[in-house]
Amino acid sequence: MASFRAARRLFCAAAETAAAPVPTSRWEKLKNSKAGVWCRSLFSDYKEACREIVVGAWERPLKTSAYATLLGGAWACVYTKPDQSSFEAVLLERSNQLGLLSPWIRSATSDGHVQSLVKLRNESRLRYISLGLLSVIYHADYDPDTMLYEAQCSNLSVPWRDLPQRVLDIGFTGRWWILDSKMKDYDINEEEFKHLPAHMQVTLPPSVQEVERNERLHRESLLPVTVEEEDKGTNIVPRKESVSEESQIKAVKEEQTQS
């Protein structure tokens, strides 16, 4: 009877030990939770996508190079895109360049374009907008701090379809292209050459041969003047001939006097 009780206690203790839950760590609980399962599935999806990208790039190198070039070019355009402060700095620099010239030799196109931009800037009517790969400068009708009804009412604002007519400059790859094109030959006044024929109004850059010839002539003009021996000999010969002629004339005169 005692052995039976001992065996029953032993079996009960074993059953309680088997039925007791195994203690788990917090990391195991986090892995088995819904968020953990979702993160593991997301990581596996990204891992499979990266593996497919590597395999596809290895199998199609030309296509991969084209995509890489496009992505690199787009990143370079975004990184070098000018902002509004750079436009104002370039505008002031161009205005100073024109201010150093006399009004008689300034280009009317460059001067008029820069003066109009400076006027809009002083009136706070320049607006800047970023379009991802490039930047756009356009003009508005009013200062943003103007308290007029026409300036504050959103229903009277300029529609987007009129934006192309208001564009003043386009910034791309670190340059403002319209301003740079207007400043070409800013120190040449076209009004001075209107009276000339058409073929004389167009100036072309000198060729390589002309540049080399001008440089050679310039170098030769700096050399000292030297007198060659031949020139000295030619100068002496006429002198001897003149002396012999004078002696002959004197001899003829003496013969005439003696006769």
PDB file of C-alpha atoms in Angstrom:
ATOM      1  CA  MET A   1       0.000   0.000   0.000  1.00  0.00           C
ATOM      2  CA  ALA A   2       2.840   2.346   0.800  1.00  0.00           C
ATOM      3  CA  SER A   3       4.589   1.487  -2.458  1.00  0.00           C
ATOM      4  CA  PHE A   4       1.395   2.233  -4.324  1.00  0.00           C
ATOM      5  CA  ARG A   5       1.181   5.687  -2.730  1.00  0.00           C
ATOM      6  CA  ALA A   6       4.811   6.423  -3.559  1.00  0.00           C
ATOM      7  CA  ALA A   7       4.303   5.414  -7.181  1.00  0.00           C
ATOM      8  CA  ARG A   8       1.202   7.599  -7.428  1.00  0.00           C
ATOM      9  CA  ARG A   9       3.064  10.618  -6.047  1.00  0.00           C
ATOM     10  CA  LEU A  10       5.898  10.004  -8.500  1.00  0.00           C
ATOM     11  CA  PHE A  11       3.549   9.877 -11.457  1.00  0.00           C
ATOM     12  CA  CYS A  12       1.716  13.012 -10.314  1.00  0.00           C
ATOM     13  CA  ALA A  13       4.955  14.948  -9.987  1.00  0.00           C
ATOM     14  CA  ALA A  14       6.037  13.873 -13.465  1.00  0.00           C
ATOM     15  CA  ALA A  15       2.674  14.913 -14.916  1.00  0.00           C
ATOM     16  CA  GLU A  16       2.882  18.315 -13.231  1.00  0.00           C
ATOM     17  CA  THR A  17       6.410  18.782 -14.553  1.00  0.00           C
ATOM     18  CA  ALA A  18       5.341  17.931 -18.118  1.00  0.00           C
ATOM     19  CA  ALA A  19       2.282  20.130 -17.975  1.00  0.00           C
ATOM     20  CA  ALA A  20       4.209  23.151 -16.659  1.00  0.00           C
ATOM     21  CA  PRO A  21       4.960  25.727 -19.466  1.00  0.00           C
ATOM     22  CA  VAL A  22       8.544  26.142 -20.592  1.00  0.00           C
ATOM     23  CA  PRO A  23       9.773  29.691 -19.778  1.00  0.00           C
ATOM     24  CA  THR A  24      10.562  31.736 -22.970  1.00  0.00           C
ATOM     25  CA  SER A  25      12.692  34.866 -23.369  1.00  0.00           C
ATOM     26  CA  ARG A  26      11.473  38.270 -24.533  1.00  0.00           C
ATOM     27  CA  TRP A  27      13.296  37.870 -27.856  1.00  0.00           C
ATOM     28  CA  GLU A  28      11.423  34.626 -28.557  1.00  0.00           C
ATOM     29  CA  LYS A  29       8.131  36.296 -27.694  1.00  0.00           C
ATOM     30  CA  LEU A  30       8.978  39.196 -30.034  1.00  0.00           C
ATOM     31  CA  LYS A  31       9.905  36.843 -32.877  1.00  0.00           C
ATOM     32  CA  ASN A  32       6.678  34.880 -32.538  1.00  0.00           C
ATOM     33  CA  SER A  33       4.486  37.967 -32.314  1.00  0.00           C
ATOM     34  CA  LYS A  34       2.566  39.404 -35.287  1.00  0.00           C
ATOM     35  CA  ALA A  35       5.011  42.295 -35.693  1.00  0.00           C
ATOM     36  CA  GLY A  36       7.958  39.903 -35.645  1.00  0.00           C
ATOM     37  CA  VAL A  37       6.414  37.639 -38.268  1.00  0.00           C
ATOM     38  CA  TRP A  38       5.628  40.674 -40.472  1.00  0.00           C
ATOM     39  CA  CYS A  39       9.194  42.022 -40.178  1.00  0.00           C
ATOM     40  CA  ARG A  40      10.685  38.623 -41.005  1.00  0.00           C
ATOM     41  CA  SER A  41       8.505  38.267 -44.091  1.00  0.00           C
ATOM     42  CA  LEU A  42       9.380  41.832 -45.185  1.00  0.00           C
ATOM     43  CA  PHE A  43      13.106  41.157 -44.739  1.00  0.00           C
ATOM     44  CA  SER A  44      12.853  37.954 -46.729  1.00  0.00           C
ATOM     45  CA  ASP A  45      11.052  39.785 -49.553  1.00  0.00           C
ATOM     46  CA  TYR A  46      13.742  42.473 -49.716  1.00  0.00           C
ATOM     47  CA  LYS A  47      16.435  39.843 -49.595  1.00  0.00           C
ATOM     48  CA  GLU A  48      14.893  38.008 -52.529  1.00  0.00           C
ATOM     49  CA  ALA A  49      14.485  41.264 -54.484  1.00  0.00           C
ATOM     50  CA  CYS A  50      18.148  42.197 -53.955  1.00  0.00           C
ATOM     51  CA  ARG A  51      19.219  38.732 -55.044  1.00  0.00           C
ATOM     52  CA  GLU A  52      17.163  39.056 -58.232  1.00  0.00           C
ATOM     53  CA  ILE A  53      18.699  42.492 -58.924  1.00  0.00           C
ATOM     54  CA  VAL A  54      22.221  41.127 -58.602  1.00  0.00           C
ATOM     55  CA  VAL A  55      21.431  38.133 -60.808  1.00  0.00           C
ATOM     56  CA  GLY A  56      19.733  40.328 -63.431  1.00  0.00           C
ATOM     57  CA  ALA A  57      22.642  42.784 -63.468  1.00  0.00           C
ATOM     58  CA  TRP A  58      25.066  39.904 -64.006  1.00  0.00           C
ATOM     59  CA  GLU A  59      22.994  38.485 -66.849  1.00  0.00           C
ATOM     60  CA  ARG A  60      22.273  41.839 -68.600  1.00  0.00           C
ATOM     61  CA  PRO A  61      25.253  44.174 -68.096  1.00  0.00           C
ATOM     62  CA  LEU A  62      24.315  46.664 -70.862  1.00  0.00           C
ATOM     63  CA  LYS A  63      20.832  47.253 -69.517  1.00  0.00           C
ATOM     64  CA  THR A  64      22.216  47.589 -66.014  1.00  0.00           C
ATOM     65  CA  SER A  65      24.800  50.123 -67.185  1.00  0.00           C
ATOM     66  CA  ALA A  66      22.100  52.190 -68.912  1.00  0.00           C
ATOM     67  CA  TYR A  67      19.920  52.228 -65.797  1.00  0.00           C
ATOM     68  CA  ALA A  68      22.892  53.073 -63.589  1.00  0.00           C
ATOM     69  CA  THR A  69      23.851  55.942 -65.917  1.00  0.00           C
ATOM     70  CA  LEU A  70      20.320  57.351 -65.861  1.00  0.00           C
ATOM     71  CA  LEU A  71      20.089  57.122 -62.097  1.00  0.00           C
ATOM     72  CA  GLY A  72      23.529  58.695 -61.679  1.00  0.00           C
ATOM     73  CA  GLY A  73      22.656  61.523 -64.064  1.00  0.00           C
ATOM     74  CA  ALA A  74      19.380  62.175 -62.268  1.00  0.00           C
ATOM     75  CA  TRP A  75      21.169  62.250 -58.918  1.00  0.00           C
ATOM     76  CA  ALA A  76      23.798  64.658 -60.303  1.00  0.00           C
ATOM     77  CA  CYS A  77      21.075  66.970 -61.657  1.00  0.00           C
ATOM     78  CA  VAL A  78      19.284  67.017 -58.320  1.00  0.00           C
ATOM     79  CA  TYR A  79      22.529  67.571 -56.406  1.00  0.00           C
ATOM     80  CA  THR A  80      23.734  70.447 -58.638  1.00  0.00           C
ATOM     81  CA  LYS A  81      20.342  72.122 -59.017  1.00  0.00           C
ATOM     82  CA  PRO A  82      20.681  75.866 -58.233  1.00  0.00           C
ATOM     83  CA  ASP A  83      18.468  77.553 -55.680  1.00  0.00           C
ATOM     84  CA  GLN A  84      17.016  81.034 -55.323  1.00  0.00           C
ATOM     85  CA  SER A  85      19.985  82.433 -53.413  1.00  0.00           C
ATOM     86  CA  SER A  86      22.341  81.364 -56.198  1.00  0.00           C
ATOM     87  CA  PHE A  87      20.144  83.137 -58.761  1.00  0.00           C
ATOM     88  CA  GLU A  88      20.244  86.367 -56.779  1.00  0.00           C
ATOM     89  CA  ALA A  89      24.026  86.084 -56.401  1.00  0.00           C
ATOM     90  CA  VAL A  90      24.499  85.523 -60.144  1.00  0.00           C
ATOM     91  CA  LEU A  91      22.120  88.391 -60.947  1.00  0.00           C
ATOM     92  CA  LEU A  92      24.058  90.821 -58.761  1.00  0.00           C
ATOM     93  CA  GLU A  93      27.341  89.661 -60.290  1.00  0.00           C
ATOM     94  CA  ARG A  94      26.042  90.245 -63.823  1.00  0.00           C
ATOM     95  CA  SER A  95      24.697  93.639 -62.816  1.00  0.00           C
ATOM     96  CA  ASN A  96      28.127  94.598 -61.448  1.00  0.00           C
ATOM     97  CA  GLN A  97      29.789  93.462 -64.675  1.00  0.00           C
ATOM     98  CA  LEU A  98      27.526  95.719 -66.692  1.00  0.00           C
ATOM     99  CA  GLY A  99      28.034  98.578 -64.221  1.00  0.00           C
ATOM    100  CA  LEU A 100      31.769  98.555 -64.919  1.00  0.00           C
ATOM    101  CA  LEU A 101      31.139  99.322 -68.596  1.00  0.00           C
ATOM    102  CA  SER A 102      30.227 102.599 -70.203  1.00  0.00           C
ATOM    103  CA  PRO A 103      26.600 102.876 -71.376  1.00  0.00           C
ATOM    104  CA  TRP A 104      27.917 103.433 -74.903  1.00  0.00           C
ATOM    105  CA  ILE A 105      29.471  99.963 -75.165  1.00  0.00           C
ATOM    106  CA  ARG A 106      26.963  97.859 -73.237  1.00  0.00           C
ATOM    107  CA  SER A 107      24.816  95.381 -75.085  1.00  0.00           C
ATOM    108  CA  ALA A 108      21.229  96.630 -75.102  1.00  0.00           C
ATOM    109  CA  THR A 109      19.895  93.069 -74.831  1.00  0.00           C
ATOM    110  CA  SER A 110      22.012  92.198 -71.801  1.00  0.00           C
ATOM    111  CA  ASP A 111      21.428  95.515 -70.070  1.00  0.00           C
ATOM    112  CA  GLY A 112      17.659  95.469 -70.585  1.00  0.00           C
ATOM    113  CA  HIS A 113      17.277  91.883 -69.366  1.00  0.00           C
ATOM    114  CA  VAL A 114      19.392  92.402 -66.255  1.00  0.00           C
ATOM    115  CA  GLN A 115      17.728  95.706 -65.379  1.00  0.00           C
ATOM    116  CA  SER A 116      14.265  94.126 -65.637  1.00  0.00           C
ATOM    117  CA  LEU A 117      15.317  91.270 -63.335  1.00  0.00           C
ATOM    118  CA  VAL A 118      16.831  93.685 -60.826  1.00  0.00           C
ATOM    119  CA  LYS A 119      13.629  95.737 -60.827  1.00  0.00           C
ATOM    120  CA  LEU A 120      11.504  92.642 -60.162  1.00  0.00           C
ATOM    121  CA  ARG A 121      13.870  91.600 -57.390  1.00  0.00           C
ATOM    122  CA  ASN A 122      13.637  95.008 -55.724  1.00  0.00           C
ATOM    123  CA  GLU A 123       9.856  94.773 -55.899  1.00  0.00           C
ATOM    124  CA  SER A 124       9.937  91.221 -54.372  1.00  0.00           C
ATOM    125  CA  ARG A 125       8.095  89.801 -57.372  1.00  0.00           C
ATOM    126  CA  LEU A 126      10.505  86.999 -58.204  1.00  0.00           C
ATOM    127  CA  ARG A 127       9.312  83.501 -57.341  1.00  0.00           C
ATOM    128  CA  TYR A 128      11.257  80.258 -57.161  1.00  0.00           C
ATOM    129  CA  ILE A 129       9.915  76.770 -57.768  1.00  0.00           C
ATOM    130  CA  SER A 130      11.729  73.431 -57.750  1.00  0.00           C
ATOM    131  CA  LEU A 131      10.723  70.782 -60.286  1.00  0.00           C
ATOM    132  CA  GLY A 132      13.008  67.992 -59.120  1.00  0.00           C
ATOM    133  CA  LEU A 133      15.727  67.952 -61.765  1.00  0.00           C
ATOM    134  CA  LEU A 134      15.602  71.694 -62.492  1.00  0.00           C
ATOM    135  CA  SER A 135      14.615  75.022 -60.983  1.00  0.00           C
ATOM    136  CA  VAL A 136      12.379  77.741 -62.411  1.00  0.00           C
ATOM    137  CA  ILE A 137      12.306  81.478 -61.719  1.00  0.00           C
ATOM    138  CA  TYR A 138       9.103  83.304 -62.662  1.00  0.00           C
ATOM    139  CA  HIS A 139       7.530  86.653 -61.827  1.00  0.00           C
ATOM    140  CA  ALA A 140       4.351  87.397 -59.913  1.00  0.00           C
ATOM    141  CA  ASP A 141       2.053  90.387 -60.038  1.00  0.00           C
ATOM    142  CA  TYR A 142       2.366  91.463 -56.411  1.00  0.00           C
ATOM    143  CA  ASP A 143       4.685  91.368 -53.444  1.00  0.00           C
ATOM    144  CA  PRO A 144       3.716  88.518 -51.053  1.00  0.00           C
ATOM    145  CA  ASP A 145       3.389  91.039 -48.185  1.00  0.00           C
ATOM    146  CA  THR A 146       0.966  93.231 -50.128  1.00  0.00           C
ATOM    147  CA  MET A 147      -2.387  93.429 -48.345  1.00  0.00           C
ATOM    148  CA  LEU A 148      -4.461  94.231 -51.427  1.00  0.00           C
ATOM    149  CA  TYR A 149      -7.492  92.064 -52.091  1.00  0.00           C
ATOM    150  CA  GLU A 150      -6.214  91.100 -55.540  1.00  0.00           C
ATOM    151  CA  ALA A 151      -2.920  89.929 -54.014  1.00  0.00           C
ATOM    152  CA  GLN A 152      -4.442  87.882 -51.163  1.00  0.00           C
ATOM    153  CA  CYS A 153      -7.465  86.302 -52.836  1.00  0.00           C
ATOM    154  CA  SER A 154      -6.683  82.763 -53.997  1.00  0.00           C
ATOM    155  CA  ASN A 155      -9.429  82.852 -56.618  1.00  0.00           C
ATOM    156  CA  LEU A 156      -7.663  85.734 -58.379  1.00  0.00           C
ATOM    157  CA  SER A 157      -4.219  84.152 -58.355  1.00  0.00           C
ATOM    158  CA  VAL A 158      -2.426  83.346 -61.585  1.00  0.00           C
ATOM    159  CA  PRO A 159      -3.439  79.926 -62.952  1.00  0.00           C
ATOM    160  CA  TRP A 160      -0.823  77.288 -63.641  1.00  0.00           C
ATOM    161  CA  ARG A 161      -1.470  77.363 -67.379  1.00  0.00           C
ATOM    162  CA  ASP A 162      -0.066  80.915 -67.502  1.00  0.00           C
ATOM    163  CA  LEU A 163       3.198  79.887 -65.839  1.00  0.00           C
ATOM    164  CA  PRO A 164       5.153  79.288 -69.107  1.00  0.00           C
ATOM    165  CA  GLN A 165       4.568  82.932 -70.133  1.00  0.00           C
ATOM    166  CA  ARG A 166       5.940  84.110 -66.781  1.00  0.00           C
ATOM    167  CA  VAL A 167       9.120  82.033 -66.716  1.00  0.00           C
ATOM    168  CA  LEU A 168      12.233  84.219 -66.512  1.00  0.00           C
ATOM    169  CA  ASP A 169      14.997  81.653 -66.121  1.00  0.00           C
ATOM    170  CA  ILE A 170      15.657  77.928 -65.833  1.00  0.00           C
ATOM    171  CA  GLY A 171      18.322  76.494 -63.543  1.00  0.00           C
ATOM    172  CA  PHE A 172      19.914  73.208 -64.513  1.00  0.00           C
ATOM    173  CA  THR A 173      23.267  71.580 -63.615  1.00  0.00           C
ATOM    174  CA  GLY A 174      24.400  74.564 -61.583  1.00  0.00           C
ATOM    175  CA  ARG A 175      23.693  77.220 -64.238  1.00  0.00           C
ATOM    176  CA  TRP A 176      20.979  79.724 -65.063  1.00  0.00           C
ATOM    177  CA  TRP A 177      20.741  79.239 -68.800  1.00  0.00           C
ATOM    178  CA  ILE A 178      18.620  82.180 -69.959  1.00  0.00           C
ATOM    179  CA  LEU A 179      20.667  84.706 -67.993  1.00  0.00           C
ATOM    180  CA  ASP A 180      23.920  83.273 -69.351  1.00  0.00           C
ATOM    181  CA  SER A 181      22.609  83.398 -72.915  1.00  0.00           C
ATOM    182  CA  LYS A 182      21.512  87.028 -72.499  1.00  0.00           C
ATOM    183  CA  MET A 183      24.952  87.966 -71.171  1.00  0.00           C
ATOM    184  CA  LYS A 184      26.756  86.686 -74.257  1.00  0.00           C
ATOM    185  CA  ASP A 185      28.823  89.535 -75.763  1.00  0.00           C
ATOM    186  CA  TYR A 186      27.537  91.903 -73.087  1.00  0.00           C
ATOM    187  CA  ASP A 187      30.400  94.336 -73.819  1.00  0.00           C
ATOM    188  CA  ILE A 188      29.437  94.809 -77.493  1.00  0.00           C
ATOM    189  CA  ASN A 189      26.854  97.415 -78.436  1.00  0.00           C
ATOM    190  CA  GLU A 190      25.003  96.183 -81.529  1.00  0.00           C
ATOM    191  CA  GLU A 191      23.595  99.660 -82.172  1.00  0.00           C
ATOM    192  CA  GLU A 192      27.032 100.883 -83.274  1.00  0.00           C
ATOM    193  CA  PHE A 193      27.184  98.438 -86.181  1.00  0.00           C
ATOM    194  CA  LYS A 194      23.701  98.890 -87.657  1.00  0.00           C
ATOM    195  CA  HIS A 195      24.963 101.241 -90.354  1.00  0.00           C
ATOM    196  CA  LEU A 196      27.443  98.645 -91.626  1.00  0.00           C
ATOM    197  CA  PRO A 197      26.597  96.141 -94.376  1.00  0.00           C
ATOM    198  CA  ALA A 198      25.152  92.823 -93.349  1.00  0.00           C
ATOM    199  CA  HIS A 199      28.322  90.842 -94.070  1.00  0.00           C
ATOM    200  CA  MET A 200      30.359  93.214 -91.883  1.00  0.00           C
ATOM    201  CA  GLN A 201      28.003  93.061 -88.918  1.00  0.00           C
ATOM    202  CA  VAL A 202      28.767  89.404 -88.312  1.00  0.00           C
ATOM    203  CA  THR A 203      32.039  88.734 -86.528  1.00  0.00           C
ATOM    204  CA  LEU A 204      33.634  85.306 -86.570  1.00  0.00           C
ATOM    205  CA  PRO A 205      36.350  84.012 -84.261  1.00  0.00           C
ATOM    206  CA  PRO A 206      39.819  83.875 -85.866  1.00  0.00           C
ATOM    207  CA  SER A 207      41.054  80.578 -87.251  1.00  0.00           C
ATOM    208  CA  VAL A 208      44.013  78.676 -85.875  1.00  0.00           C
ATOM    209  CA  GLN A 209      46.269  79.853 -88.714  1.00  0.00           C
ATOM    210  CA  GLU A 210      45.381  83.507 -88.104  1.00  0.00           C
ATOM    211  CA  VAL A 211      46.053  83.178 -84.390  1.00  0.00           C
ATOM    212  CA  GLU A 212      49.443  81.552 -85.026  1.00  0.00           C
ATOM    213  CA  ARG A 213      50.383  84.245 -87.572  1.00  0.00           C
ATOM    214  CA  ASN A 214      49.431  87.047 -85.185  1.00  0.00           C
ATOM    215  CA  GLU A 215      51.423  85.467 -82.382  1.00  0.00           C
ATOM    216  CA  ARG A 216      54.451  85.047 -84.659  1.00  0.00           C
ATOM    217  CA  LEU A 217      54.283  88.671 -85.781  1.00  0.00           C
ATOM    218  CA  HIS A 218      53.953  89.788 -82.184  1.00  0.00           C
ATOM    219  CA  ARG A 219      57.031  87.800 -81.142  1.00  0.00           C
ATOM    220  CA  GLU A 220      59.003  89.171 -84.097  1.00  0.00           C
ATOM    221  CA  SER A 221      58.068  92.727 -83.196  1.00  0.00           C
ATOM    222  CA  LEU A 222      59.726  92.293 -79.796  1.00  0.00           C
ATOM    223  CA  LEU A 223      63.084  91.227 -81.271  1.00  0.00           C
ATOM    224  CA  PRO A 224      65.888  93.875 -81.539  1.00  0.00           C
ATOM    225  CA  VAL A 225      66.704  95.272 -84.980  1.00  0.00           C
ATOM    226  CA  THR A 226      70.001  93.868 -86.385  1.00  0.00           C
ATOM    227  CA  VAL A 227      72.014  95.074 -89.401  1.00  0.00           C
ATOM    228  CA  GLU A 228      73.351  92.252 -91.549  1.00  0.00           C
ATOM    229  CA  GLU A 229      76.790  92.248 -93.255  1.00  0.00           C
ATOM    230  CA  GLU A 230      75.275  92.267 -96.714  1.00  0.00           C
ATOM    231  CA  ASP A 231      73.470  95.474 -95.952  1.00  0.00           C
ATOM    232  CA  LYS A 232      76.720  97.049 -94.791  1.00  0.00           C
ATOM    233  CA  GLY A 233      78.488  95.945 -98.000  1.00  0.00           C
ATOM    234  CA  THR A 234      75.771  97.369-100.193  1.00  0.00           C
ATOM    235  CA  ASN A 235      76.028 100.658 -98.372  1.00  0.00           C
ATOM    236  CA  ILE A 236      79.812 100.841 -98.948  1.00  0.00           C
ATOM    237  CA  VAL A 237      79.848  99.997-102.667  1.00  0.00           C
ATOM    238  CA  PRO A 238      77.885 103.051-103.856  1.00  0.00           C
ATOM    239  CA  ARG A 239      80.257 105.233-101.857  1.00  0.00           C
ATOM    240  CA  LYS A 240      83.301 103.869-103.740  1.00  0.00           C
ATOM    241  CA  GLU A 241      81.586 104.334-107.062  1.00  0.00           C
ATOM    242  CA  SER A 242      80.740 107.909-106.205  1.00  0.00           C
ATOM    243  CA  VAL A 243      84.371 108.616-105.232  1.00  0.00           C
ATOM    244  CA  SER A 244      85.691 107.196-108.544  1.00  0.00           C
ATOM    245  CA  GLU A 245      83.195 109.274-110.513  1.00  0.00           C
ATOM    246  CA  GLU A 246      84.274 112.444-108.740  1.00  0.00           C
ATOM    247  CA  SER A 247      87.960 111.730-109.514  1.00  0.00           C
ATOM    248  CA  GLN A 248      87.142 111.202-113.180  1.00  0.00           C
ATOM    249  CA  ILE A 249      85.265 114.493-113.353  1.00  0.00           C
ATOM    250  CA  LYS A 250      88.194 116.329-111.751  1.00  0.00           C
ATOM    251  CA  ALA A 251      90.617 114.758-114.239  1.00  0.00           C
ATOM    252  CA  VAL A 252      88.451 115.823-117.175  1.00  0.00           C
ATOM    253  CA  LYS A 253      88.264 119.375-115.841  1.00  0.00           C
ATOM    254  CA  GLU A 254      92.101 119.539-115.423  1.00  0.00           C
ATOM    255  CA  GLU A 255      92.636 118.348-119.020  1.00  0.00           C
ATOM    256  CA  GLN A 256      90.245 120.999-120.284  1.00  0.00           C
ATOM    257  CA  THR A 257      92.037 123.728-118.341  1.00  0.00           C
ATOM    258  CA  GLN A 258      95.457 122.615-119.600  1.00  0.00           C
ATOM    259  CA  SER A 259      94.286 122.557-123.220  1.00  0.00           C
TER     260      SER A 259
END
